[in-house]
Amino acid sequence: MGDDIARIALLGSGNVGLAVLRRLGEWQGSPLGDRLRLVYAANTRLALRDPAGLDPVRSAALLADAPRSDACSSHADAIRALGTEGVRILVDATADAGTAANHAVCLSAGIHVATACKLAAGTSLDQWRAIRGACAERGTGFGDRATVGAGLPLLRSIRELRAGGDRIHAIAGVMSGSLAWLFHEFAGRTPFSELVRKARDRGFTEPDPREDLSGEDVRRKILILARAAGFEIDSHQVDVESLVPAKLAAVAREDVDDALTLLDEPLAARLAAASFLGCSLRFVARLEGGRARVRLESLCPGDPLHGGGGTDNRVAIWSDRYRNQPLVIQGPGAGAEVTAAALLDDVLHLRSDALRTALAA
Ligand SMILES: NC(=O)c1ccc[n+]([C@@H]2O[C@H](COP(=O)([O-])OP(=O)(O)OC[C@H]3O[C@@H](n4cnc5c(N)ncnc54)[C@H](OP(=O)(O)O)[C@@H]3O)[C@@H](O)[C@H]2O)c1
């Protein structure tokens, strides 16, 4: 094997994992494809391995069609398949906490990680420090651009500003595609519960929309951005306002649909108060002075987060050079194709950084 070919192990073949395999398939026989070799690909039902390289398109079909089984792939299995030589990269396209918890081990073993999953860097501070420590100790890289904004240049911009000597003063953003859509649509004519059902049917929310409405996903996103901005805060230090009333939180999963109407009255009142002032409701995450909070806000025209549309993410960053007028980044912040592209951007960067480091050694 050429020393410049990176070996890849892919975990997860859901929306994002399959899009990664499709993109790798399109690259076969091109200069980009020649730089990468897929040696392992797995979901919870099937693990495929070939040191000479798997065909991404065929792997996608086999993984998608694999029957339910107890033969779950293991992280150790993927590490073994990557071998011990050359540039090795684990790609995490799961939403699995166990996989996320093992990334520091992987990085300590000299394997780079590219992940779309927020559970590694967006949960406990100890886990984030273990990842950072393993990277520093072994010179490995942790690619996380797919975790927030599905690859929108958010983490990149924050890191480049800091590398250029700026301090990050504040970050504020609409970071959930589903909640962005809901509050862009919510004008008082249609009850909020009806919009939630519509969003769920279009695939904008999780199957149980309470997961989006709880704000927990946004908590992880602002934590990842805050840590990249130099604020080492822990998960419990983010103050999150859940939109789910206690009664709705308590109902069984199968009864959620009927109980969604519990959202209508309180949110109609919030909308009326905002509209009276000519403002709109947005679900916003903010980091300022090292403190983070996530909540429903009433934003007036002129606010940097007021615009946008559809499921777009919109994030404003204030720093030394963007002191009065923030840098505003807006665009599709979810979707399998953009997320897969961001994961593979990370893979290509990790490969070139590793080769540059090896050359300099
Ligand atoms: N979808 C988006 O727009 C988007 C955007 C940004 C970030 N993300 C993140 O990307 C990740 C994947 O999202 P998704 O939408 O593709 O999820 P998904 O459709 O639920 O797919 C998850 C995949 O992970 C597999 N898996 C779970 N545990 C595993 C393990 N231990 N080893 C190997 N495979 C395992 C599942 O296997 P089975 O198929 O056998 O169940 C499934 O194939 C999530 O962390 C999500 O938050 C998604």
Coordinates of C-alpha atoms and ligand atoms in Angstrom, one line a residue:
M1 CA 0.0 0.0 0.0
G2 CA 1.3 3.5 -0.9
D3 CA 2.3 5.4 2.3
D4 CA 0.1 8.3 1.2
I5 CA -3.2 6.3 1.2
A6 CA -5.3 6.7 4.3
R7 CA -7.2 3.7 5.6
I8 CA -10.7 4.3 6.7
A9 CA -13.1 2.5 9.0
L10 CA -16.7 3.7 8.9
L11 CA -19.1 3.1 11.8
G12 CA -22.8 3.7 11.0
S13 CA -24.8 3.3 7.8
G14 CA -27.8 5.4 8.5
N15 CA -28.7 8.6 6.6
V16 CA -25.2 10.1 7.0
G17 CA -23.1 6.8 6.8
L18 CA -24.8 5.9 3.5
A19 CA -24.2 9.3 2.1
V20 CA -20.5 8.9 3.0
L21 CA -20.4 5.6 1.1
R22 CA -22.2 7.2 -1.9
R23 CA -19.7 10.1 -2.0
L24 CA -16.7 7.6 -1.6
G25 CA -18.3 5.6 -4.5
E26 CA -18.4 8.7 -6.7
W27 CA -14.7 9.3 -6.0
Q28 CA -13.6 5.8 -7.1
G29 CA -10.8 6.1 -9.8
S30 CA -10.4 9.8 -9.2
P31 CA -7.4 11.5 -7.4
L32 CA -9.6 12.0 -4.3
G33 CA -10.6 8.3 -4.2
D34 CA -7.0 7.2 -4.7
R35 CA -6.0 8.9 -1.5
L36 CA -8.4 6.8 0.6
R37 CA -9.1 3.1 1.2
L38 CA -12.2 1.9 3.0
V39 CA -11.1 -1.2 4.9
Y40 CA -14.0 -1.5 7.3
A41 CA -17.6 -0.5 7.3
A42 CA -20.2 -1.6 9.9
N43 CA -23.6 -0.9 11.5
T44 CA -25.1 -2.8 14.4
R45 CA -26.1 -5.7 12.1
L46 CA -23.1 -6.3 9.9
A47 CA -19.4 -5.6 9.8
L48 CA -17.5 -5.7 6.4
R49 CA -13.7 -5.8 6.2
D50 CA -11.1 -6.0 3.5
P51 CA -7.5 -4.8 3.9
A52 CA -7.3 -4.4 0.1
G53 CA -10.3 -2.1 0.1
L54 CA -14.1 -2.4 0.1
D55 CA -16.3 -1.2 -2.7
P56 CA -18.2 1.6 -1.1
V57 CA -21.4 1.3 -3.3
R58 CA -21.6 -2.5 -2.7
S59 CA -20.9 -2.0 1.0
A60 CA -23.7 0.5 1.2
A61 CA -26.2 -2.0 -0.3
L62 CA -25.0 -4.9 2.0
L63 CA -25.2 -2.8 5.1
A64 CA -28.6 -1.3 4.3
D65 CA -30.1 -4.7 3.6
A66 CA -28.5 -6.6 6.5
P67 CA -31.1 -8.4 8.6
R68 CA -31.5 -7.6 12.3
S69 CA -28.9 -9.6 14.3
D70 CA -27.1 -9.6 17.6
A71 CA -23.7 -9.5 15.7
C72 CA -23.0 -5.8 16.7
S73 CA -19.7 -4.3 15.4
S74 CA -17.3 -3.3 18.1
H75 CA -15.0 -0.3 18.2
A76 CA -12.1 -2.7 18.9
D77 CA -13.0 -4.6 15.7
A78 CA -12.7 -1.4 13.7
I79 CA -9.4 -0.5 15.3
R80 CA -8.0 -4.0 14.5
A81 CA -9.2 -3.7 10.9
L82 CA -7.3 -0.4 10.5
G83 CA -4.0 -2.2 11.4
T84 CA -0.9 -0.5 12.9
E85 CA 0.8 1.3 10.0
G86 CA 0.2 4.4 7.9
V87 CA -2.5 7.0 8.2
R88 CA -5.6 5.4 9.8
I89 CA -8.9 7.2 10.3
L90 CA -12.1 6.2 12.1
V91 CA -15.2 7.8 10.8
D92 CA -18.1 7.9 13.3
A93 CA -21.5 8.3 11.6
T94 CA -23.4 6.8 14.5
A95 CA -25.4 8.4 17.4
D96 CA -23.8 5.9 19.8
A97 CA -22.6 7.1 23.2
G98 CA -20.4 4.0 23.6
T99 CA -18.6 4.7 20.3
A100 CA -18.1 8.4 21.3
A101 CA -16.7 7.3 24.7
N102 CA -14.0 5.3 23.0
H103 CA -12.6 8.0 20.7
A104 CA -9.9 9.1 23.2
V105 CA -8.7 5.4 23.2
C106 CA -8.6 5.4 19.5
L107 CA -6.7 8.8 19.3
S108 CA -4.2 7.4 21.9
A109 CA -3.6 4.4 19.7
G110 CA -2.5 6.7 16.8
I111 CA -5.8 6.6 14.9
H112 CA -7.4 9.9 13.8
V113 CA -11.1 10.4 14.2
A114 CA -13.7 12.2 12.1
T115 CA -17.2 12.4 13.7
A116 CA -20.7 13.7 13.0
C117 CA -21.8 12.6 16.5
K118 CA -22.1 15.4 19.2
L119 CA -21.8 12.9 22.0
A120 CA -18.0 12.9 22.0
A121 CA -17.2 16.6 22.3
G122 CA -20.6 18.0 23.3
T123 CA -21.2 16.1 26.6
S124 CA -19.0 15.9 29.7
L125 CA -16.0 18.2 30.1
D126 CA -13.9 15.2 31.2
Q127 CA -14.6 13.3 27.9
W128 CA -13.7 16.5 25.9
R129 CA -10.5 16.9 27.8
A130 CA -9.6 13.2 27.3
I131 CA -10.0 13.7 23.6
R132 CA -8.0 16.9 23.5
G133 CA -5.3 15.3 25.7
A134 CA -5.0 12.2 23.5
C135 CA -4.6 14.3 20.4
A136 CA -1.9 16.4 22.0
E137 CA 0.0 13.4 23.3
R138 CA -0.1 11.3 20.1
G139 CA -0.3 14.0 17.5
T140 CA -3.6 12.6 16.2
G141 CA -6.4 14.8 14.9
F142 CA -10.1 15.0 15.9
G143 CA -12.3 16.2 13.0
D144 CA -15.6 17.6 14.3
R145 CA -16.8 20.0 11.6
A146 CA -19.9 17.8 10.9
T147 CA -21.1 18.1 14.5
V148 CA -22.4 21.6 14.5
G149 CA -24.2 23.2 11.5
A150 CA -23.5 20.0 9.4
G151 CA -20.2 21.5 8.2
L152 CA -21.1 25.2 7.9
P153 CA -17.9 27.0 8.6
L154 CA -18.6 27.7 12.2
L155 CA -15.9 25.7 14.1
R156 CA -13.5 26.5 11.4
S157 CA -14.1 30.3 11.6
I158 CA -13.9 30.3 15.4
R159 CA -10.5 28.4 15.3
E160 CA -9.1 30.6 12.5
L161 CA -10.1 33.8 14.4
R162 CA -8.3 32.5 17.5
A163 CA -5.3 31.3 15.5
G164 CA -5.1 34.9 14.1
G165 CA -5.0 36.3 17.7
D166 CA -8.6 37.2 18.2
R167 CA -10.5 36.4 21.4
I168 CA -14.0 35.3 20.9
H169 CA -16.3 37.6 22.8
A170 CA -19.7 36.0 22.2
I171 CA -21.5 33.5 20.0
A172 CA -25.3 33.4 19.4
G173 CA -27.2 31.3 17.0
V174 CA -30.2 29.5 15.8
M175 CA -28.6 26.0 15.7
S176 CA -31.5 23.6 15.3
G177 CA -32.9 23.1 11.8
S178 CA -36.2 21.7 13.2
L179 CA -36.7 24.6 15.7
A180 CA -35.7 27.2 13.1
W181 CA -38.4 25.8 10.7
L182 CA -41.0 25.7 13.5
F183 CA -40.5 29.3 14.6
H184 CA -40.3 30.6 11.0
E185 CA -43.6 29.0 10.3
F186 CA -45.3 29.9 13.6
A187 CA -47.4 33.0 12.9
G188 CA -50.5 32.3 15.1
R189 CA -52.8 31.0 12.3
T190 CA -51.8 27.3 12.7
P191 CA -51.5 25.9 16.2
F192 CA -47.9 25.0 17.2
S193 CA -48.8 21.3 17.7
E194 CA -50.0 21.1 14.1
L195 CA -46.7 22.5 12.9
V196 CA -44.8 20.0 15.0
R197 CA -46.7 17.2 13.4
K198 CA -45.9 18.6 9.9
A199 CA -42.2 19.0 10.8
R200 CA -42.1 15.4 12.0
D201 CA -43.8 14.1 8.9
R202 CA -41.3 16.0 6.7
G203 CA -38.4 14.4 8.6
F204 CA -37.2 17.7 10.2
T205 CA -37.6 16.4 13.8
E206 CA -36.7 13.2 15.5
P207 CA -39.5 10.5 15.5
D208 CA -40.3 11.7 19.1
P209 CA -40.3 15.6 18.6
R210 CA -39.8 16.1 22.3
E211 CA -36.1 15.4 21.7
D212 CA -35.9 18.5 19.5
L213 CA -38.2 20.6 21.7
S214 CA -36.2 19.8 24.9
G215 CA -33.2 21.9 23.7
E216 CA -30.7 19.1 24.6
D217 CA -29.4 18.9 21.1
V218 CA -28.7 22.6 21.1
R219 CA -27.0 22.3 24.5
R220 CA -24.5 20.0 22.9
K221 CA -23.9 22.3 20.0
I222 CA -23.3 25.4 22.0
L223 CA -20.9 23.4 24.3
I224 CA -18.9 22.3 21.2
L225 CA -18.7 25.9 20.0
A226 CA -17.9 27.3 23.4
R227 CA -15.0 24.8 24.0
A228 CA -13.6 25.6 20.5
A229 CA -13.9 29.3 21.5
G230 CA -11.7 28.7 24.6
F231 CA -14.4 28.4 27.3
E232 CA -14.0 25.0 29.0
I233 CA -17.5 24.7 30.4
D234 CA -19.3 21.6 31.4
S235 CA -22.7 20.4 30.2
H236 CA -24.6 21.3 33.4
Q237 CA -23.3 24.9 33.1
V238 CA -25.4 25.5 30.1
D239 CA -28.8 26.9 31.2
V240 CA -31.4 25.2 28.9
E241 CA -35.1 26.2 28.7
S242 CA -37.0 23.2 27.5
L243 CA -40.2 23.9 25.4
V244 CA -41.7 20.6 26.7
P245 CA -44.2 21.2 29.5
A246 CA -43.9 18.7 32.4
K247 CA -47.2 17.0 31.5
L248 CA -46.0 16.4 27.9
A249 CA -42.6 15.2 29.1
A250 CA -44.4 12.6 31.3
V251 CA -46.6 11.0 28.6
A252 CA -45.6 7.6 27.0
R253 CA -44.0 7.7 23.6
E254 CA -47.2 6.3 21.9
D255 CA -49.3 9.1 23.4
V256 CA -47.1 12.0 22.3
D257 CA -49.0 12.9 19.2
D258 CA -52.3 13.6 21.1
A259 CA -50.5 15.4 23.9
L260 CA -48.7 17.8 21.6
T261 CA -51.6 20.2 22.0
L262 CA -50.2 21.0 25.5
L263 CA -47.7 23.1 23.6
D264 CA -50.3 25.4 22.0
E265 CA -51.4 27.7 24.8
P266 CA -48.1 28.7 26.3
L267 CA -46.5 29.2 22.9
A268 CA -49.4 31.2 21.6
A269 CA -49.0 33.5 24.5
R270 CA -45.3 33.9 23.9
L271 CA -46.0 34.6 20.2
A272 CA -48.6 37.2 21.0
A273 CA -46.2 39.1 23.4
A274 CA -43.4 39.1 20.8
S275 CA -45.7 40.1 17.9
F276 CA -47.1 43.0 20.0
L277 CA -43.6 44.5 19.9
G278 CA -43.1 43.7 16.2
C279 CA -40.7 40.9 17.0
S280 CA -40.5 37.1 16.2
L281 CA -39.8 34.0 18.3
R282 CA -36.5 32.2 17.8
F283 CA -34.9 29.3 19.7
V284 CA -31.5 30.7 20.4
A285 CA -28.2 29.5 22.0
R286 CA -25.9 32.2 23.4
L287 CA -22.4 32.2 24.9
E288 CA -21.3 35.4 26.5
G289 CA -18.7 36.1 29.2
G290 CA -18.1 32.3 29.5
R291 CA -21.7 31.7 30.3
A292 CA -24.0 29.7 28.0
R293 CA -27.8 29.5 27.8
V294 CA -30.4 28.1 25.4
R295 CA -33.9 29.5 25.3
L296 CA -36.8 30.8 23.3
E297 CA -36.2 34.6 22.6
S298 CA -38.2 37.4 21.1
L299 CA -36.0 39.0 18.4
C300 CA -36.8 42.2 16.7
P301 CA -35.9 43.2 13.1
G302 CA -32.3 44.3 13.0
D303 CA -31.1 41.6 15.3
P304 CA -28.4 39.5 13.6
L305 CA -30.4 36.3 14.2
H306 CA -33.8 37.7 13.1
G307 CA -33.4 36.8 9.4
G308 CA -33.0 33.4 7.7
G309 CA -35.6 31.0 6.6
G310 CA -36.6 27.3 6.4
T311 CA -34.4 25.0 8.3
D312 CA -31.3 27.2 8.0
N313 CA -28.9 27.6 10.9
R314 CA -27.8 31.2 11.5
V315 CA -24.9 32.0 13.9
A316 CA -23.3 35.3 14.8
I317 CA -19.7 35.5 16.2
W318 CA -18.3 38.5 18.0
S319 CA -14.5 38.7 18.4
D320 CA -11.8 41.3 18.6
R321 CA -12.0 42.1 14.9
Y322 CA -15.8 41.6 14.7
R323 CA -16.5 43.7 17.8
N324 CA -19.6 45.8 16.9
Q325 CA -20.8 44.0 13.8
P326 CA -20.7 40.2 14.2
L327 CA -19.6 37.7 11.6
V328 CA -22.8 36.0 10.6
I329 CA -22.8 32.5 9.0
Q330 CA -26.1 31.1 7.6
G331 CA -27.0 28.0 5.6
P332 CA -28.3 24.5 5.7
G333 CA -27.3 23.1 9.1
A334 CA -28.6 19.6 8.6
G335 CA -29.0 17.0 5.9
A336 CA -27.2 13.8 5.2
E337 CA -25.4 15.0 2.1
V338 CA -23.8 18.1 3.6
T339 CA -23.0 16.2 6.8
A340 CA -21.3 13.4 4.8
A341 CA -19.3 16.0 2.8
A342 CA -18.1 17.6 6.0
L343 CA -17.0 14.3 7.4
L344 CA -15.0 13.5 4.3
D345 CA -13.5 17.1 4.3
D346 CA -12.2 16.2 7.7
V347 CA -10.9 12.9 6.5
L348 CA -8.9 14.6 3.7
H349 CA -7.6 17.2 6.1
L350 CA -6.6 14.6 8.7
R351 CA -4.7 12.7 6.0
S352 CA -2.8 15.7 4.6
D353 CA -1.9 16.9 8.1
A354 CA -0.7 13.5 9.1
L355 CA 1.5 13.2 5.9
R356 CA 2.9 16.7 6.5
T357 CA 3.8 15.9 10.1
A358 CA 5.4 12.6 8.9
L359 CA 7.5 14.4 6.3
A360 CA 8.6 17.0 8.8
A361 CA 9.7 14.4 11.4
Ligands
LIG1 N1 -28.8 13.5 9.7 C1 -28.3 14.7 9.7 O1 -28.7 15.7 9.1 C2 -27.2 15.0 10.7 C3 -26.5 16.3 10.7 C4 -25.4 16.5 11.5 C5 -25.0 15.5 12.4 N2 -25.7 14.3 12.4 C6 -25.2 13.2 13.3 O2 -24.7 12.2 12.5 C7 -24.9 10.9 13.2 C8 -25.6 9.9 12.3 O3 -26.9 10.5 11.9 P1 -27.9 9.6 11.0 O4 -29.0 10.6 10.7 O5 -27.2 9.0 9.9 O6 -28.4 8.5 12.1 P2 -29.1 7.2 11.8 O7 -29.8 7.2 10.5 O8 -29.9 6.9 13.1 O9 -27.9 6.1 11.7 C9 -27.1 5.7 12.8 C10 -26.3 4.5 12.3 O10 -25.4 4.1 13.3 C11 -25.4 2.7 13.4 N3 -24.8 2.4 14.7 C12 -25.3 2.6 16.0 N4 -24.4 2.1 16.9 C13 -23.4 1.5 16.2 C14 -22.2 0.9 16.6 N5 -21.9 0.7 17.9 N6 -21.3 0.4 15.6 C15 -21.6 0.6 14.3 N7 -22.7 1.3 13.9 C16 -23.6 1.7 14.8 C17 -26.8 2.3 13.2 O11 -26.8 0.9 12.9 P3 -28.2 0.2 12.4 O12 -28.4 0.6 10.9 O13 -27.8 -1.3 12.4 O14 -29.2 0.6 13.3 C18 -27.1 3.2 12.0 O15 -26.7 2.7 10.8 C19 -25.7 11.3 14.5 O16 -24.8 11.4 15.6 C20 -26.3 12.6 14.1 O17 -26.6 13.4 15.3 C21 -26.7 14.0 11.6

